[in-house]
mmCIF file with all atom_site columns, C-alpha atoms in Angstrom:
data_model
loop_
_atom_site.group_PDB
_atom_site.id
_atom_site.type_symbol
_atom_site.label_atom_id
_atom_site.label_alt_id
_atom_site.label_comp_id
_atom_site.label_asym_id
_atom_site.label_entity_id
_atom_site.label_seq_id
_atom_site.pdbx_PDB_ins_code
_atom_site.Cartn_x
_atom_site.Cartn_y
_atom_site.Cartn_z
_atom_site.occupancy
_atom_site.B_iso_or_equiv
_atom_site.pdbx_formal_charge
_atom_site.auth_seq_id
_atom_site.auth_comp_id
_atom_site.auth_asym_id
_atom_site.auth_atom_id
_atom_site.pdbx_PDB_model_num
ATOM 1  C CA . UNK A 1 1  ? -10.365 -20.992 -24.164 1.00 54.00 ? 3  UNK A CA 1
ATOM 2  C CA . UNK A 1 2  ? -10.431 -18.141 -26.862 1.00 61.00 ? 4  UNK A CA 1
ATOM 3  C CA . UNK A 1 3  ? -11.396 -15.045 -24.169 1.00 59.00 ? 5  UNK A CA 1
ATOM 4  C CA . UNK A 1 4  ? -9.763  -15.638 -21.044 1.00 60.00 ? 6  UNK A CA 1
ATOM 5  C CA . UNK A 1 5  ? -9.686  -12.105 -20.058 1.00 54.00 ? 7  UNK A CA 1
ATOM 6  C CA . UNK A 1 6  ? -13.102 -12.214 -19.975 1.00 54.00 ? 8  UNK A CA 1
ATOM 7  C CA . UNK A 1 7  ? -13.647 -15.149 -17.952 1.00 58.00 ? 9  UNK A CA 1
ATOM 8  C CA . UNK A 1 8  ? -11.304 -13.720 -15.358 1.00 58.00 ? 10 UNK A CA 1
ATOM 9  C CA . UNK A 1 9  ? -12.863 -10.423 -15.364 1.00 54.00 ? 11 UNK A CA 1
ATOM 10 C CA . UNK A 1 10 ? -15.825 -11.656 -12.929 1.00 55.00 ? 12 UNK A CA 1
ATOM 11 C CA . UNK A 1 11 ? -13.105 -13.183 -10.361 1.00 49.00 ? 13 UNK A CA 1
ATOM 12 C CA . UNK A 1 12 ? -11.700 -9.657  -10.315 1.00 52.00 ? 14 UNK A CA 1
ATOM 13 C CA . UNK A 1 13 ? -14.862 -7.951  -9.475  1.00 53.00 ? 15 UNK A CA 1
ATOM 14 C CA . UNK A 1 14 ? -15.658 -10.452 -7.133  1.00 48.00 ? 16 UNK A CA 1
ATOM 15 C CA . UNK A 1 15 ? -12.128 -9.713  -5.204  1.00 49.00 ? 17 UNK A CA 1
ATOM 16 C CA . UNK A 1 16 ? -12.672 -6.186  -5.556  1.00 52.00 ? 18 UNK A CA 1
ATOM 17 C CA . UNK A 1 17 ? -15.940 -5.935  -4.021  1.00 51.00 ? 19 UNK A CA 1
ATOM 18 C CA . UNK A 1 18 ? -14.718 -7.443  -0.270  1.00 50.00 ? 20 UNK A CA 1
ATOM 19 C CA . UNK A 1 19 ? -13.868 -5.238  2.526   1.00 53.00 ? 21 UNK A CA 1
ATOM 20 C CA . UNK A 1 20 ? -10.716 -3.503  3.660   1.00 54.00 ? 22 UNK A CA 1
ATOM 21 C CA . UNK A 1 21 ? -8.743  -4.621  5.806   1.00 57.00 ? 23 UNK A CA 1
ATOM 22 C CA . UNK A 1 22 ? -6.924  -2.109  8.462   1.00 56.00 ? 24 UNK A CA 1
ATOM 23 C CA . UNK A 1 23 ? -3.677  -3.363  10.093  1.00 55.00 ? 25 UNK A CA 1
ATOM 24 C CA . UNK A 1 24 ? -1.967  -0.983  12.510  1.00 53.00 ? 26 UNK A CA 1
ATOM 25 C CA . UNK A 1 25 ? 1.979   -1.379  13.587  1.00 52.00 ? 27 UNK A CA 1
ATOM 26 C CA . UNK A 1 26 ? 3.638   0.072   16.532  1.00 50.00 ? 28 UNK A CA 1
ATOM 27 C CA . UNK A 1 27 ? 7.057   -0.643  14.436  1.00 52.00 ? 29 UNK A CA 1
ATOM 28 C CA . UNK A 1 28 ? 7.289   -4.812  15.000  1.00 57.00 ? 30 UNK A CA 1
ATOM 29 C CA . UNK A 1 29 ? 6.426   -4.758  10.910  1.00 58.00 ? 31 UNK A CA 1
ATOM 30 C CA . UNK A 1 30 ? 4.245   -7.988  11.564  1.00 66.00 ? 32 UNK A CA 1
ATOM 31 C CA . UNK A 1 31 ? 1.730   -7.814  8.154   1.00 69.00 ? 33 UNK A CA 1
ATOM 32 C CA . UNK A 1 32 ? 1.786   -11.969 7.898   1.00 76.00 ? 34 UNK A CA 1
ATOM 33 C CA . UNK A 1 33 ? -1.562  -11.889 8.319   1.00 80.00 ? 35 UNK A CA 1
ATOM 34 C CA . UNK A 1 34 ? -2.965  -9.470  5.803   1.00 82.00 ? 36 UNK A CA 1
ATOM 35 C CA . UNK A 1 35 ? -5.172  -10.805 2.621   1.00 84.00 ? 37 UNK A CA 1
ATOM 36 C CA . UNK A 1 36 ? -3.122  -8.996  -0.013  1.00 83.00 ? 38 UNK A CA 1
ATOM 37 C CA . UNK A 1 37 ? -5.680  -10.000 -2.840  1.00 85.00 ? 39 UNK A CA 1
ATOM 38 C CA . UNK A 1 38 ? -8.237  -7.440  -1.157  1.00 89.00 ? 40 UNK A CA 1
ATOM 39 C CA . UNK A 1 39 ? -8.102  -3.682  -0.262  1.00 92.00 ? 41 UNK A CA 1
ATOM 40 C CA . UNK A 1 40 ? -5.909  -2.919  2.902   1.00 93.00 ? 42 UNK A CA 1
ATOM 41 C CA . UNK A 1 41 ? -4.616  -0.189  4.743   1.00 92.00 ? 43 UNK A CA 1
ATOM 42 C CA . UNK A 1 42 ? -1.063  -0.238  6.273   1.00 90.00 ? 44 UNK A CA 1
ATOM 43 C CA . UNK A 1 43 ? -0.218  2.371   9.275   1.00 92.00 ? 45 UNK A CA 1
ATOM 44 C CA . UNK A 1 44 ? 2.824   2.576   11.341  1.00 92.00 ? 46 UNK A CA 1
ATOM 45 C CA . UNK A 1 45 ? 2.328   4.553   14.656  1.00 92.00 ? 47 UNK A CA 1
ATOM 46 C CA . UNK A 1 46 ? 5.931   4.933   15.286  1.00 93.00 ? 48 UNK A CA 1
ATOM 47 C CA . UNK A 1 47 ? 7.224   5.685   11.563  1.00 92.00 ? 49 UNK A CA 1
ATOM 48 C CA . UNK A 1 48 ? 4.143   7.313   10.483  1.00 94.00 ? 50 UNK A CA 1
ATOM 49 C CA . UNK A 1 49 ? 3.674   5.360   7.692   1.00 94.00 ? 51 UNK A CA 1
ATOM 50 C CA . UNK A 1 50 ? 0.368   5.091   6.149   1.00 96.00 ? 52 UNK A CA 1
ATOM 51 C CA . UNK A 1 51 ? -0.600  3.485   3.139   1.00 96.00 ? 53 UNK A CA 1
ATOM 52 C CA . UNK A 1 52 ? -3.519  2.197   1.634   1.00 96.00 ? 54 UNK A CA 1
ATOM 53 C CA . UNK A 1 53 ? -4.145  -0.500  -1.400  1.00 96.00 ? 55 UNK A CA 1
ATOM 54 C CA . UNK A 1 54 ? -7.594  -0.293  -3.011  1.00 96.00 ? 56 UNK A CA 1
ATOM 55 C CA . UNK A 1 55 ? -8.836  -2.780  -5.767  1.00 94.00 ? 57 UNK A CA 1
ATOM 56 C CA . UNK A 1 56 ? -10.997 -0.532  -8.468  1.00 92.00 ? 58 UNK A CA 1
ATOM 57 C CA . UNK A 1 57 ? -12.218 -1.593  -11.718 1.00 92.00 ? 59 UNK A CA 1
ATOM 58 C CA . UNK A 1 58 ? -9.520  -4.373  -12.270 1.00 91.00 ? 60 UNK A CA 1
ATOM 59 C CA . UNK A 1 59 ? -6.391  -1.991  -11.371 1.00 94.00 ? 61 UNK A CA 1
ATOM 60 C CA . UNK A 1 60 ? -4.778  -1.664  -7.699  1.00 96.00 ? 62 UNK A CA 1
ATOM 61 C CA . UNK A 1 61 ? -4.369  1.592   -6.303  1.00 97.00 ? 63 UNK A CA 1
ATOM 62 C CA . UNK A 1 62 ? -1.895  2.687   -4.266  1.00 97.00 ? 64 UNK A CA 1
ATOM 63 C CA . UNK A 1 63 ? -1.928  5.814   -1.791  1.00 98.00 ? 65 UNK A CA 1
ATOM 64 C CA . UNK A 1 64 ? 1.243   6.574   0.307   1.00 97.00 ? 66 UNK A CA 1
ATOM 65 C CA . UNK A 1 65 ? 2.938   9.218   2.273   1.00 97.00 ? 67 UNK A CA 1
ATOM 66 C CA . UNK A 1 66 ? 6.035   7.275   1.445   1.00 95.00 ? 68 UNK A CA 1
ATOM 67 C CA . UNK A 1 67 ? 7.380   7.716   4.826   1.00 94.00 ? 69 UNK A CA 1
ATOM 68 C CA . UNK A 1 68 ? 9.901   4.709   5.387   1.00 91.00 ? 70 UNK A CA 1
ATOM 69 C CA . UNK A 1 69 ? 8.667   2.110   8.469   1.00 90.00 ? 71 UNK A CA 1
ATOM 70 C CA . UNK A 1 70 ? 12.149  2.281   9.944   1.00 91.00 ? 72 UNK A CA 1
ATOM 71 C CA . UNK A 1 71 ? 14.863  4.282   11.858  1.00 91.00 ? 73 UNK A CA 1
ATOM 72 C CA . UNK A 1 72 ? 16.964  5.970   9.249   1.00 89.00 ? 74 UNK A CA 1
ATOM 73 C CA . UNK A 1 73 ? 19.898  8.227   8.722   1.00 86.00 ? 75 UNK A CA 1
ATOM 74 C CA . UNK A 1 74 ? 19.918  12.437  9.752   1.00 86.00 ? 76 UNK A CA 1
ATOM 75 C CA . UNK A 1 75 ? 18.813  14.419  6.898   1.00 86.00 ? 77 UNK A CA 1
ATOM 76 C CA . UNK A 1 76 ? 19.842  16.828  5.660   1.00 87.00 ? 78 UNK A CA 1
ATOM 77 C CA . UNK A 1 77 ? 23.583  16.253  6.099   1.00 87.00 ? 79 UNK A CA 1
ATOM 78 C CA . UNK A 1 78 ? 26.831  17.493  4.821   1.00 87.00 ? 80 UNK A CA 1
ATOM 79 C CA . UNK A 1 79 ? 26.402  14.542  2.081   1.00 87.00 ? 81 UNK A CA 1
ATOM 80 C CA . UNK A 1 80 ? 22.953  14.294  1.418   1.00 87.00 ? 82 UNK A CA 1
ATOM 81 C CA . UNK A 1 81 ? 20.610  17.715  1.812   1.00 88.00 ? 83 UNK A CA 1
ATOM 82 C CA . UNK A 1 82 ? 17.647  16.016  1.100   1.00 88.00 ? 84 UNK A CA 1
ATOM 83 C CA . UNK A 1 83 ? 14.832  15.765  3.742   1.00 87.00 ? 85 UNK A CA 1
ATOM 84 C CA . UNK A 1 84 ? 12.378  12.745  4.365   1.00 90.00 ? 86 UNK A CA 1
ATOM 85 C CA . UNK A 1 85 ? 8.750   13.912  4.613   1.00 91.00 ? 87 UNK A CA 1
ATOM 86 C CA . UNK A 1 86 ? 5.898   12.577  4.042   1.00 94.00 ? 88 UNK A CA 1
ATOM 87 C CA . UNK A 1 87 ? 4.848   12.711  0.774   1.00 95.00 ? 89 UNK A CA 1
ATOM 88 C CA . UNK A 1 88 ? 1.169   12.683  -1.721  1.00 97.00 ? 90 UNK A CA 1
ATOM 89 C CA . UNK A 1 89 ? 1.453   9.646   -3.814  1.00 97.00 ? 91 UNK A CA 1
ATOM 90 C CA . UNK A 1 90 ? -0.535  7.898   -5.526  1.00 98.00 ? 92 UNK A CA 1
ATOM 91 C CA . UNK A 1 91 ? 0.390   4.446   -7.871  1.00 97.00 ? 93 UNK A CA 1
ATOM 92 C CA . UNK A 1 92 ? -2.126  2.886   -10.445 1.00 97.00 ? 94 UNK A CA 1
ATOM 93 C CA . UNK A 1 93 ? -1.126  -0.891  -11.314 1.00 95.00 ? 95 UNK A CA 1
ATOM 94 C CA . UNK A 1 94 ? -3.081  -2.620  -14.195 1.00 91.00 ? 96 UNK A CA 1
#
């Protein structure tokens, strides 16, 4: 097969044009049943989590607040005086 990129690249539009999936945690971190080759949404109630995976034009995207989904240390502190807050991200995988 000389062009396999191109005999992939319908596949890829095919997975990219299904719905999006929304799964909402209340801090059990159960995602076993999410279809990771489509769009999804992750949210976590307790945390405040949120992110959301999008498939565009044969790239993933990734939007996050990059909040952590579990209990962590006090911030600032006498050895860290760095905060956690939510954040603006956004990641672009080929």
């Amino acid at each position: 097969m000389r062009y396999p990129f191109f005999t992939a690249l319908p596949l890829f539009i095919l997975l990219g044009c299904s719905t999006q999936q929304q799964i909402t945690s209340s801090g059990n971190g159960d995602i076993s049943n999410i279809d990771y080759s489509s769009s999804y949404q992750l949210t976590d109630r307790e945390y405040g989590t949120k992110t959301t995976m999008e498939l565009r034009n044969g790239s993933r995207i990734m939007k996050t607040n990059a909040l952590p989904n579990h209990p962590t240390g006090q911030f600032p502190n006498a050895g860290n005086p760095n905060r956690i807050s939510a954040q603006n991200a956004k990641y672009t995988f080929p």
